[in-house]
Coordinates of C-alpha atoms and ligand atoms in Angstrom, one line a residue:
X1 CA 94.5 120.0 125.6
X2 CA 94.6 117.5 123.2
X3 CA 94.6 118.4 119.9
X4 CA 92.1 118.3 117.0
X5 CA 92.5 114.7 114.5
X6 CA 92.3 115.5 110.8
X7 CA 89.0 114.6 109.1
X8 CA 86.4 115.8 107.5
X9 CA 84.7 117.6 110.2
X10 CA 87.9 119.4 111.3
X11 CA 89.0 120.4 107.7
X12 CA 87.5 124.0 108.3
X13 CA 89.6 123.9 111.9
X14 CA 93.1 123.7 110.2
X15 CA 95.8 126.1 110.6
X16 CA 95.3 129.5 108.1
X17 CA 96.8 128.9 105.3
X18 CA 96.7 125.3 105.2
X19 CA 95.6 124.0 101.2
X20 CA 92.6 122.1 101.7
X21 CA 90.2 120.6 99.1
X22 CA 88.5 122.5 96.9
X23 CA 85.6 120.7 96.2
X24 CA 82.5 119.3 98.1
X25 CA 83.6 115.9 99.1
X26 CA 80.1 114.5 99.9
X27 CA 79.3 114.9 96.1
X28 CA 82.6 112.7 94.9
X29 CA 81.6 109.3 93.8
X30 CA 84.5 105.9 93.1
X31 CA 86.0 105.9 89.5
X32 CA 88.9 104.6 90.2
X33 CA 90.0 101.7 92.5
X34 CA 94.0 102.0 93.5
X35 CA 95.8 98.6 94.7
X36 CA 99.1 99.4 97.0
X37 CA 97.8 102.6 98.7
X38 CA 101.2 103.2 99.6
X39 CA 102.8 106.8 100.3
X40 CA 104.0 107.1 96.4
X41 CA 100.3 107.1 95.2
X42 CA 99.5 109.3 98.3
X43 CA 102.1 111.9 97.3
X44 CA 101.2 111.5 92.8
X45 CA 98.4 110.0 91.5
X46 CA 96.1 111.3 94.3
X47 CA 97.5 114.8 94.0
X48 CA 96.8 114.6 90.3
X49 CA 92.9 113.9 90.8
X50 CA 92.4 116.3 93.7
X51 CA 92.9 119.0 90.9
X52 CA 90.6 117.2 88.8
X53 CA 87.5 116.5 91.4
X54 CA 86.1 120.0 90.9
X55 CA 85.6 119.6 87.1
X56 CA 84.3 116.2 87.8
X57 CA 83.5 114.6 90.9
X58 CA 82.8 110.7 89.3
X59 CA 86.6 109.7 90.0
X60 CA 87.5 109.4 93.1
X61 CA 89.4 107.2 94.9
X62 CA 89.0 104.0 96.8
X63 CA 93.0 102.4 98.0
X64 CA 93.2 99.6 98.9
X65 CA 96.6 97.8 100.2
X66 CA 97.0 93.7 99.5
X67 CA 99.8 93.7 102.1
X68 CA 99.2 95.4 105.2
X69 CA 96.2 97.0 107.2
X70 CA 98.9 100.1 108.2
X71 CA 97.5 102.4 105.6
X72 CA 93.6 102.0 106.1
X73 CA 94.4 102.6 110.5
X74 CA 95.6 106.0 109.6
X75 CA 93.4 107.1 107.0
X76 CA 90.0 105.8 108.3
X77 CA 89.6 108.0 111.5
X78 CA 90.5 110.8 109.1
X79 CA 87.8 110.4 106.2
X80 CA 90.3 109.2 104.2
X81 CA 92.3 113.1 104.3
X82 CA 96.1 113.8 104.5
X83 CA 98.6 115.9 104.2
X84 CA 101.2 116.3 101.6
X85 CA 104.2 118.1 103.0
X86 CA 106.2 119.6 99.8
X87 CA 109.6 120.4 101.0
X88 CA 112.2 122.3 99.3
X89 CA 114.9 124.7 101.0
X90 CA 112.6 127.2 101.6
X91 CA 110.2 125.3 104.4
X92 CA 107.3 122.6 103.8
X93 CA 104.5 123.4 102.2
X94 CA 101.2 121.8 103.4
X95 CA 98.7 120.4 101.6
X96 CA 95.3 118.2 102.2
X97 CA 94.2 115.8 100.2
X98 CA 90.5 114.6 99.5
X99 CA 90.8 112.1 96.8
X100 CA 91.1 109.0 98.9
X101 CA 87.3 108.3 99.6
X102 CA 88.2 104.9 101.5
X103 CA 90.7 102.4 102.3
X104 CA 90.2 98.6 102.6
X105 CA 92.5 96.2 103.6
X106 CA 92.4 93.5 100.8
X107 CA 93.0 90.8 103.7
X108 CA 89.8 91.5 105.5
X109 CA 87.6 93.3 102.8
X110 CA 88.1 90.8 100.0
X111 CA 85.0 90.1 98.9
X112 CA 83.9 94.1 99.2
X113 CA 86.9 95.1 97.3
X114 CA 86.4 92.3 94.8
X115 CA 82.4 93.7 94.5
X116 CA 83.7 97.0 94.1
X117 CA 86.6 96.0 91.4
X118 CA 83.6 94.5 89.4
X119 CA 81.2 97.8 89.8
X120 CA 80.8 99.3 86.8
X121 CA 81.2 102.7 88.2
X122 CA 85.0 101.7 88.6
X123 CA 87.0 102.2 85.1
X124 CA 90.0 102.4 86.0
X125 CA 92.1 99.7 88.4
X126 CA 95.5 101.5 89.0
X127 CA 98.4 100.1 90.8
X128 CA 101.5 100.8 92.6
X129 CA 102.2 97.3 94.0
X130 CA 106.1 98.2 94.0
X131 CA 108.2 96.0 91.5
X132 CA 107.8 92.8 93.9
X133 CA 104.1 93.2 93.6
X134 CA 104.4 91.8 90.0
X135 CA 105.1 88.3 91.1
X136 CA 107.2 88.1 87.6
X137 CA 110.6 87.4 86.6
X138 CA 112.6 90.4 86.6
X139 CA 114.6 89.4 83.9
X140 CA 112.3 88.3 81.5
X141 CA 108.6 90.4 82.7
X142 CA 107.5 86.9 82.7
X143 CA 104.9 86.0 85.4
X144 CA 106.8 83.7 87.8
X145 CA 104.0 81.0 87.8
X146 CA 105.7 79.0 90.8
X147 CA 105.6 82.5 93.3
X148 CA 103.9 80.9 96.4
X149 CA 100.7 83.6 95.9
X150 CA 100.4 82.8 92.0
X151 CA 100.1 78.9 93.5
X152 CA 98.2 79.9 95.8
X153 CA 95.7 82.1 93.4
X154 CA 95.5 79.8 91.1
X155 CA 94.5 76.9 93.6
X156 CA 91.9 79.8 94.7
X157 CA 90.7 82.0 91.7
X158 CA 88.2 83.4 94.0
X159 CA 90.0 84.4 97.1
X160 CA 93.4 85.7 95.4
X161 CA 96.1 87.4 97.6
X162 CA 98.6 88.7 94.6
X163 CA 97.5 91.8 92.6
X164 CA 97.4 89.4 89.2
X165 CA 95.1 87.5 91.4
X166 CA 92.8 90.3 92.4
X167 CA 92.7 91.9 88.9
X168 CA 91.6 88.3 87.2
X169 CA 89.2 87.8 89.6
X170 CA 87.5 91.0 89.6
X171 CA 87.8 91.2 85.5
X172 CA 86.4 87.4 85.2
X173 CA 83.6 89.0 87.6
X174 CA 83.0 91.5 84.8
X175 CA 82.9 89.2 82.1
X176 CA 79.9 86.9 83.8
X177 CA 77.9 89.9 84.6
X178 CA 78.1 91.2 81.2
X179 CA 80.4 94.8 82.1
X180 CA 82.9 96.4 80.2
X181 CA 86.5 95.6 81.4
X182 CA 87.8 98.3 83.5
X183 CA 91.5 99.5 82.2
X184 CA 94.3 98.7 83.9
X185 CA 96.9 101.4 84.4
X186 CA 100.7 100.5 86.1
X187 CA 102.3 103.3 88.1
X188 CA 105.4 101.3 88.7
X189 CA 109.3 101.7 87.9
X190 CA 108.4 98.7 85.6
X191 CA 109.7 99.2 81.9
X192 CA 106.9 99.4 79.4
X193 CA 105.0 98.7 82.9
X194 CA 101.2 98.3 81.0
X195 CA 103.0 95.6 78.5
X196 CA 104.5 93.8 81.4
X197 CA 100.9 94.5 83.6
X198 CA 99.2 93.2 80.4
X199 CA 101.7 90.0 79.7
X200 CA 101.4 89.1 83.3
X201 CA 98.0 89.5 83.9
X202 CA 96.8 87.6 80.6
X203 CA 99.3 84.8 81.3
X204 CA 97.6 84.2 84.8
X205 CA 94.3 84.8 83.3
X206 CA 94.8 82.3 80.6
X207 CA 96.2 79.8 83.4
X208 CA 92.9 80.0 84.9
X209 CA 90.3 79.4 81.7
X210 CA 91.8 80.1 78.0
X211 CA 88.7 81.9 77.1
X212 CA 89.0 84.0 80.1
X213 CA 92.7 84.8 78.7
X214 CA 91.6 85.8 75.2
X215 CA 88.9 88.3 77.0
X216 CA 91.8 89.5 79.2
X217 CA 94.0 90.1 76.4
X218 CA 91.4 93.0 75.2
X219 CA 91.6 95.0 78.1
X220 CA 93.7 98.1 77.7
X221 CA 96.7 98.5 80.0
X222 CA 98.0 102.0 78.8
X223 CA 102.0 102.0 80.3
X224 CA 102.5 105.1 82.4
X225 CA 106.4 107.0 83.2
X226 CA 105.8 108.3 87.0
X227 CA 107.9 110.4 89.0
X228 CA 108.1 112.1 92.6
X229 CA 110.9 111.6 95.4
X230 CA 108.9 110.6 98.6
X231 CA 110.8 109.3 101.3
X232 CA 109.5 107.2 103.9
X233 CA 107.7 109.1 106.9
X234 CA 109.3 109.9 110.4
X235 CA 107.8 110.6 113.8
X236 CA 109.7 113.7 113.3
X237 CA 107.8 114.5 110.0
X238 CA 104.3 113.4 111.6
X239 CA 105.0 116.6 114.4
X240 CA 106.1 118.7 112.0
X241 CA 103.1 118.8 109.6
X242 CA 100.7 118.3 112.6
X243 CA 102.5 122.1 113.9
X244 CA 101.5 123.3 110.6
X245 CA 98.3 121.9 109.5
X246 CA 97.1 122.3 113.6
X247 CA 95.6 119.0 113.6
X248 CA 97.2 115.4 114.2
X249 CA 97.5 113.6 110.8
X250 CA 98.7 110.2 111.8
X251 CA 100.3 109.5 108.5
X252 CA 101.4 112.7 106.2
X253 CA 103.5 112.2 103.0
X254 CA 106.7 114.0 102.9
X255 CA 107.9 115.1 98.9
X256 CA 109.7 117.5 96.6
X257 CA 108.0 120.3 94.4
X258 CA 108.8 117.8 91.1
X259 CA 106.7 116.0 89.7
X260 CA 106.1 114.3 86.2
X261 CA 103.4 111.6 84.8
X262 CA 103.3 110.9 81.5
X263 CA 100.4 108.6 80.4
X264 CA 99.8 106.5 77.2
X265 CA 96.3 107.8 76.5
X266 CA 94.4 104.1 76.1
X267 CA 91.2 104.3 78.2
X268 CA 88.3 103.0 76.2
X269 CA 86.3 103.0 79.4
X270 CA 87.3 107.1 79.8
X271 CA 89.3 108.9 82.3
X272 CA 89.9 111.8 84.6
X273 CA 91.3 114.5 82.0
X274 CA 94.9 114.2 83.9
X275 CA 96.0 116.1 81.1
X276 CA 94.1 119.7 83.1
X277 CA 96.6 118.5 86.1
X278 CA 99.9 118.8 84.3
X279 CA 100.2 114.9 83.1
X280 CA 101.9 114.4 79.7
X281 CA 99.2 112.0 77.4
X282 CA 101.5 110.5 74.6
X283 CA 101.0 108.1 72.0
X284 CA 104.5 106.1 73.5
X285 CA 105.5 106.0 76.7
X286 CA 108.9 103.7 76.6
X287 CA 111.4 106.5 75.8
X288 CA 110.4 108.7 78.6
X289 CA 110.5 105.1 81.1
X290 CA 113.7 104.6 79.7
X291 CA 115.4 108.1 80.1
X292 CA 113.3 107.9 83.6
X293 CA 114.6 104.3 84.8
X294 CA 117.7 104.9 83.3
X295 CA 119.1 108.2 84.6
X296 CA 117.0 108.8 87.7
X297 CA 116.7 105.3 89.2
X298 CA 120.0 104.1 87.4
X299 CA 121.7 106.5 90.2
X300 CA 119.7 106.8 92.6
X301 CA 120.4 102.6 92.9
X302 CA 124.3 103.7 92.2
X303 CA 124.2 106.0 95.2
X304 CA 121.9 103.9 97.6
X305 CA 124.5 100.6 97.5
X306 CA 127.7 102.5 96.9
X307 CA 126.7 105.5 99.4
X308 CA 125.4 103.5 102.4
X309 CA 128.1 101.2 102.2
X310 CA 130.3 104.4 102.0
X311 CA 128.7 105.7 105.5
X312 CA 126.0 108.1 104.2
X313 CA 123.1 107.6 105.6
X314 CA 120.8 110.2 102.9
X315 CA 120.8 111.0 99.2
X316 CA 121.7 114.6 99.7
X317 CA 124.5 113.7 102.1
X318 CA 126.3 111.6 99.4
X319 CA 125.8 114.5 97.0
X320 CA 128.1 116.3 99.4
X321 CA 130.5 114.0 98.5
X322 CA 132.3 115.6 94.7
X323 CA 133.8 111.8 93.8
X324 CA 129.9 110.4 94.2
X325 CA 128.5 113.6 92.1
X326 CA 131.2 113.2 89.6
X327 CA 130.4 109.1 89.5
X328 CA 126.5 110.1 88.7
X329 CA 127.2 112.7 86.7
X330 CA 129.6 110.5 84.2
X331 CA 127.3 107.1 84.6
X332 CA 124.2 110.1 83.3
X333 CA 126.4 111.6 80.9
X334 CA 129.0 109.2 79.4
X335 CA 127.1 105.8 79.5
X336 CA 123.1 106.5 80.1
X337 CA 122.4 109.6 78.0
X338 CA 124.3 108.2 74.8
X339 CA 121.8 104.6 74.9
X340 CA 118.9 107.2 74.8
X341 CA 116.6 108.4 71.8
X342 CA 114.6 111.0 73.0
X343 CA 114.0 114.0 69.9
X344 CA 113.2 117.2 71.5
X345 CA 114.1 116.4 75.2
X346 CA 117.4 117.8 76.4
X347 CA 118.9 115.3 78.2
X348 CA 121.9 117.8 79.3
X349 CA 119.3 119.7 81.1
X350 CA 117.4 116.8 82.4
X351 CA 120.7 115.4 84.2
X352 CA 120.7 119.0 86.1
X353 CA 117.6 118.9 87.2
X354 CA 118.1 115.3 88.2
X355 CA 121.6 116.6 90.7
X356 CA 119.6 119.4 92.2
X357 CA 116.7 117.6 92.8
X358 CA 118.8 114.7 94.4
X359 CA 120.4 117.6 96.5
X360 CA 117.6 118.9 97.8
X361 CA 118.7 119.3 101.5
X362 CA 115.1 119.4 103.3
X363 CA 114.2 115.5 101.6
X364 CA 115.8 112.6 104.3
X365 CA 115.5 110.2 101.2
X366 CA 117.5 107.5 103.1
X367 CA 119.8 105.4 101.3
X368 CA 118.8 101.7 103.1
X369 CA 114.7 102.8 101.3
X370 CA 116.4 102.7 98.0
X371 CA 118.5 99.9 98.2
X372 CA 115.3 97.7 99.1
X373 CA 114.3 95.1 96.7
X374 CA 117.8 95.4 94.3
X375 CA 117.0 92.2 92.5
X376 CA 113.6 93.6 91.4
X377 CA 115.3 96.4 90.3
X378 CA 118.9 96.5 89.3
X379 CA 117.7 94.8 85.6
X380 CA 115.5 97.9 84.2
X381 CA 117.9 100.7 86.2
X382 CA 121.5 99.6 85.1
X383 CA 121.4 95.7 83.2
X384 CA 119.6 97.3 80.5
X385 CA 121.7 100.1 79.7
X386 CA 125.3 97.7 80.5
X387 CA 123.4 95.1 77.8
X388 CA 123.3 97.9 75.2
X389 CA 126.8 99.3 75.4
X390 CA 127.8 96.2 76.1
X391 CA 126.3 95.1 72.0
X392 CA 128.0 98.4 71.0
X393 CA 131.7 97.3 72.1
X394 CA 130.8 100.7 74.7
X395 CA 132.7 101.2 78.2
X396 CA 130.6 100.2 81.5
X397 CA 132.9 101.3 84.4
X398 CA 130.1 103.5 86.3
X399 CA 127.5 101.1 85.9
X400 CA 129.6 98.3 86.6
X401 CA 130.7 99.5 90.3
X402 CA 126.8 100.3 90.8
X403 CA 126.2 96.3 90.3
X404 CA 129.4 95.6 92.4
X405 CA 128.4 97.9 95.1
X406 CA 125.0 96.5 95.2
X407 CA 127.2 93.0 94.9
X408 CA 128.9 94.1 97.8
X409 CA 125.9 95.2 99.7
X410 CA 123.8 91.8 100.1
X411 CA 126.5 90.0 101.6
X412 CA 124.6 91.7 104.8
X413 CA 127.7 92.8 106.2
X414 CA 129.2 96.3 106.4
X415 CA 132.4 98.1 106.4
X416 CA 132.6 98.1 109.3
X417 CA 131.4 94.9 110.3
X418 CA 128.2 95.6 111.4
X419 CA 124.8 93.9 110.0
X420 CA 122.9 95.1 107.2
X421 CA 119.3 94.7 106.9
X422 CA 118.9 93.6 103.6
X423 CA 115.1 94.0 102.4
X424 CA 114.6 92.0 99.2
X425 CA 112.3 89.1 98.3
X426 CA 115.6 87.2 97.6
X427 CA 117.4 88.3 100.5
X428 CA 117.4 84.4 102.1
X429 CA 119.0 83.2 98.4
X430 CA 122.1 86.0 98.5
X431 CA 122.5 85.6 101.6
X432 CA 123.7 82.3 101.4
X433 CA 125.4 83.2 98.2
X434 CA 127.6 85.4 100.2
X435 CA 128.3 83.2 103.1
X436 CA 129.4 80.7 100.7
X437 CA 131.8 83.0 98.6
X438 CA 133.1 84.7 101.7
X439 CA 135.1 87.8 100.9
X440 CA 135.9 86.1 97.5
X441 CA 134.9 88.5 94.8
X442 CA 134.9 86.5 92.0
X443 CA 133.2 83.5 93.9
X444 CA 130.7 86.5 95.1
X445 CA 130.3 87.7 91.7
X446 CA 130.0 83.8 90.3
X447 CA 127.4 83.2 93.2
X448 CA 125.1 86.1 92.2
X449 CA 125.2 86.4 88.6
X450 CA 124.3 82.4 88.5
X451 CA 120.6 84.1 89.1
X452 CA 119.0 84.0 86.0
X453 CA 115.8 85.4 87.9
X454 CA 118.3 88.8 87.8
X455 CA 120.9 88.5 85.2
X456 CA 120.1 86.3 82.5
X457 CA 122.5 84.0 80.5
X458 CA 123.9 86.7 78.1
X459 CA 125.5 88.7 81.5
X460 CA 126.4 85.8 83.2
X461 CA 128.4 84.4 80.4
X462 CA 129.9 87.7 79.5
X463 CA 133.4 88.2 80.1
X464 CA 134.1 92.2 79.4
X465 CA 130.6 92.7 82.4
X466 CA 133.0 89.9 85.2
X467 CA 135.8 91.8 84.5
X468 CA 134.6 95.3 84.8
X469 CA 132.6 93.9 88.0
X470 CA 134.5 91.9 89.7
X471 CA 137.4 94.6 89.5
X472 CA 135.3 97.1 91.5
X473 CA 134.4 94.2 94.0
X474 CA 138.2 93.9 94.4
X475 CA 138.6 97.2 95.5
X476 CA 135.1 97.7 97.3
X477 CA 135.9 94.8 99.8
X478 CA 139.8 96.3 99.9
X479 CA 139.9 99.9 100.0
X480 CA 136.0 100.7 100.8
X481 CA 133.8 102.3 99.3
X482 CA 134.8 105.6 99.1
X483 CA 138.3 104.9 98.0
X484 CA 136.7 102.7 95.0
X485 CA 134.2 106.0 94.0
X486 CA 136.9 108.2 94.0
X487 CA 139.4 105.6 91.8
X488 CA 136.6 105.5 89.6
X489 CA 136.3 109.1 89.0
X490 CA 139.9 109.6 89.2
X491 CA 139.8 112.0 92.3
Ligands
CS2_501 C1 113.7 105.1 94.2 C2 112.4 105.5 93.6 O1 113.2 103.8 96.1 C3 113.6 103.8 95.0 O2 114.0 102.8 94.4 O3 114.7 105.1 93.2 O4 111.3 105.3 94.5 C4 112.4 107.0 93.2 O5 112.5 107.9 94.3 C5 111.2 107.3 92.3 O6 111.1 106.4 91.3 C6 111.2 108.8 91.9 O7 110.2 109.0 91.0

C-alpha cells in the first residue's frame, strides 16, 4: 500500500496525536513574504506565526528561495504543510505546520514574486539568506559592490538575482505605484543584522538612482536576535517522522525544544503580535546578538573546526569529550562573558543552558554543517570578542585556537590525510592560500590573515593575535587536534 502524502486533504488522516494547525487555512491570506525558505525559517519564524494565524489570519506566509528550486519540490505537493520534529531525549515530538501558504522559486517566478513583494497586502519582507546572502564584506558590513550578482543586479535592476537585488526592486516598485514601504526584518547571525540589512540595501539602492536611496533609507529594518538548533535533514529523519505523522513528508525539520527571538519592535506598516508567541519585543536588540553570536555561535564555530578535525563527526559527540567541554566552557566564561553588558540576564546560567543544549543527544547537529561558510562567519562569532580583549591588554588563548583550528581546517586536508570538503564562498582563495604555505604555520597564518575581506588591518598587523594563533597552529598540524584541546585546557 503506498502511503498517504502530507497535504491539506490528508491533514485530518494523520497519525492520533499528531499537532496539526489550528486554524482554517483557506481563510489565511499573504502578510508576509520570506526570502531563503530554508529549514531555519521552517523550524522558527514559521513556528512563531502558526500560533499567531488563529488571532489573525492576514499574515501568512509566502517563501520563496533565490538559490535553489529544492524547497518549493517538497512543499508544493503538500500545500505548503510540514512537519517539525522537536527532539529531546525523551522521543520526537511532531508537529505540522500551516504557515507556509506557497513557495516560489525566485529563478522561475521572478516577476510573480517581484508582483507579490510590491502588493500592498505584504508588510513585512523577512529574510534568512544565510550570512553569504548579504553579498557584503564581512569585515566591514559593507555591501561588496564588485560580488558577481551585485554586478550583475545592477546591470539589471529589474531582473535581480541577489536578495539586495530583489528587495530594491520590489521597494522601487512601491515607490512608482505610490505604496508604503514594506519593513524589512533580518533573521540572520548578522550583528546588528537590520543596520547591516539597512546599510547594504540603501547603498545598492542609492547605486541604482540617489533619490531611490534617500526613499530606501526610510524604510524600517528592525534587527532581530534568533535562535534554534536545526540540523540538516536525513533520509533517516524523513522515515522517522513519516512513522509518526502516518503520512510521507518529503522534507520535515528536525530541532530542539529551545527557542528564542527577540525583535526590535520597528514596524510602521504593523505586524503579527509575535509578542502572543513567546518573542521578546525590545527597544535594542545588539546586546542580546552579541551574548547570542558570541557565546552560542562563538563555540559552536570553536567545536565545528577543532572537533571535526579532532574525528567527531556531531556536536553532542565532541561534548563527550571533557578537554572540548572544558575549552567551551573557559572561551564562555573567562573570555566571552567578561566583553558582555547585559543587566538582568545571567550569563552563568545562560552558558548552562548553552552545554546542555549542545549535549542534547537525540540532535545529529553535524560538525562539517557548522563549519560552512567560516569566512562569513568567524568576524561576528570570535574576531569581535579577540578585538575587544585584545584593546583591554585581555588573554585570547580559547578564541585563538578556535581561529587556528578553523586556520587549520581550510587547508582541505585532514588529519589523516584525507580531503575535506570545504563549503565557503572563498573556499577557491584559501585553498590556494594553503597550498602555497604548505604545512608552514606562520606562512598559513600570513596567507590567511592577508584577507582583509575577513580580518581587517588591525588583526593582521597585530602581533599578541599571530602569536597566540600561530602557536596553536604549531601544535594543531604537530600533535592533532585533540592533543592541542587538551594542552589548552591543561588536561
Ligand atoms: C550554527 C548556527 O551552523 C551554524 O553556523 O552555529 O546555525 C546555530 O545552530 C544557530 O545560530 C542556533 O540558533
Amino acid at each position: 500500500m503506498t502511503k498517504l502524502r502530507l497535504s491539506s486533504q490528508t491533514l485530518p488522516k494523520l497519525a492520533e496525536g499528531t499537532h496539526v494547525p489550528a486554524y482554517d487555512r483557506s481563510g489565511v491570506t499573504p502578510g508576509i513574504v520570506h526570502l531563503g525558505i530554508g529549514a531555519f525559517h521552517r523550524a522558527h519564524m514559521a513556528v512563531y506565526v502558526d500560533d499567531l494565524l488563529k488571532a489573525d489570519p492576514s499574515w501568512g506566509i509566502v517563501g520563496a528561495s533565490l538559490r535553489r528550486p529544492d524547497t518549493k519540490e517538497a512543499l508544493e505537493p503538500q500545500d505548503g504543510l510540514y512537519t517539525i520534529a522537536v527532539r529531546d531525549a525523551a522521543g520526537t515530538h511532531p508537529r505540522v505546520i500551516g504557515s507556509i501558504l506557497s513557495v516560489m522559486d525566485a529563478n522561475t517566478q521572478r516577476e510573480e514574486l517581484l508582483a507579490l513583494m510590491a502588493d500592498p497586502a505584504i508588510r513585512i519582507v523577512s529574510l534568512t539568506v544565510t550570512e553569504k546572502g548579504y553579498c557584503h564584506d564581512p569585515a566591514t558590513g559593507e555591501l561588496d559592490t564588485k560580488h558577481a550578482d551585485i554586478v550583475h543586479d545592477l546591470a539589471n535592476p529589474a531582473a535581480p538575482k541577489s536578495a539586495p537585488g530583489m528587495l530594491v526592486e520590489a521597494l522601487a516598485r512601491r515607490k512608482a505605484a505610490g505604496v508604503a514601504p514594506f519593513t524589512v526584518m533580518s533573521c540572520d547571525n548578522l550583528p546588528s543584522n537590520g543596520e547591516t540589512a539597512k546599510r547594504i540595501v540603501t547603498r545598492f539602492a542609492a547605486l541604482r538612482d540617489a533619490e531611490l536611496g534617500d526613499w530606501v533609507a526610510g524604510v524600517a529594518f528592525p534587527s532581530t536576535m534568533v535562535d534554534r538548533i536545526v540540523p540538516s535533514t536525513t533520509d533517516a529523519d524523513r522515515a522517522e517522522v513519516s512513522g509518526l505523522i502516518g503520512a510521507e513528508d518529503a522534507w520535515p525539520i528536525m530541532t530542539e525544544p529551545f527557542t528564542q527571538w527577540v525583535i526590535e519592535d520597528h514596524f510602521p506598516g504593523g505586524r503579527p503580535a509575535f509578542e502572543k508567541a513567546g518573542a521578546q519585543l525590545v527597544a535594542d536588540v545588539e546586546p542580546f546578538e552579541h551574548m547570542k553570536l558570541r557565546m552560542l555561535n562563538g563555540s559552536h564555530s570553536t567545536m565545528a573546526y577543532s572537533g571535526y578535525l579532532g574525528g567527531y563527526e556531531y556536536i553532542a559527540e565532541v561534548m563527550g569529550d571533557p578537554a572540548y567541554v572544558a575549552l567551551i566552557h573557559g572561551l564562555m566564561t573567562d573570555e566571552a562573558m567578561p566583553t558582555l553588558d547585559m543587566p538582568g540576564v545571567d550569563l552563568g546560567a545562560y552558558r548552562d543552558q548553552l552545554l546542555e543544549r549542545f549535549r542534547n543527544p537525540a540532535l545529529k547537529h553535524r560538525t562539517w554543517q557548522i563549519a560552512m561558510d567560516g569566512s562569513q562567519k568567524l568576524p561576528q562569532r570570535l574576531l569581535g570578542t579577540i578585538r575587544d580583549r585584545l584593546a583591554n591588554g585581555q588573554g585570547i588563548d580559547r578564541l585563538a585556537l578556535g581561529v587556528a583550528a578553523w586556520m587549520r581546517y581550510v587547508t582541505g586536508i585532514a588529519e589523516d590525510g584525507s580531503e575535506i570538503d570545504v563549503r565557503d564562498p572563498h573556499a577557491l582563495k584559501m585553498h590556494a592560500i594553503a597550498a602555497d604555505a604548505g604545512d608552514d604555520p606562520e606562512a598559513l597564518f600570513d596567507g590567511l590573515v592577508a584577507m582583509s575581506e575577513i580580518f581587517g588591518a588591525d588583526l593582521a598587523e597585530n602581533a599578541a593575535f599571530r602569536t597566540a594563533v600561530v602557536g596553536h597552529l604549531e601544535t594543531l598540524f604537530e600533535e592533532g587536534a585533540r592533543a592541542t584541546v587538551a594542552s589548552v585546557v591543561g588536561a
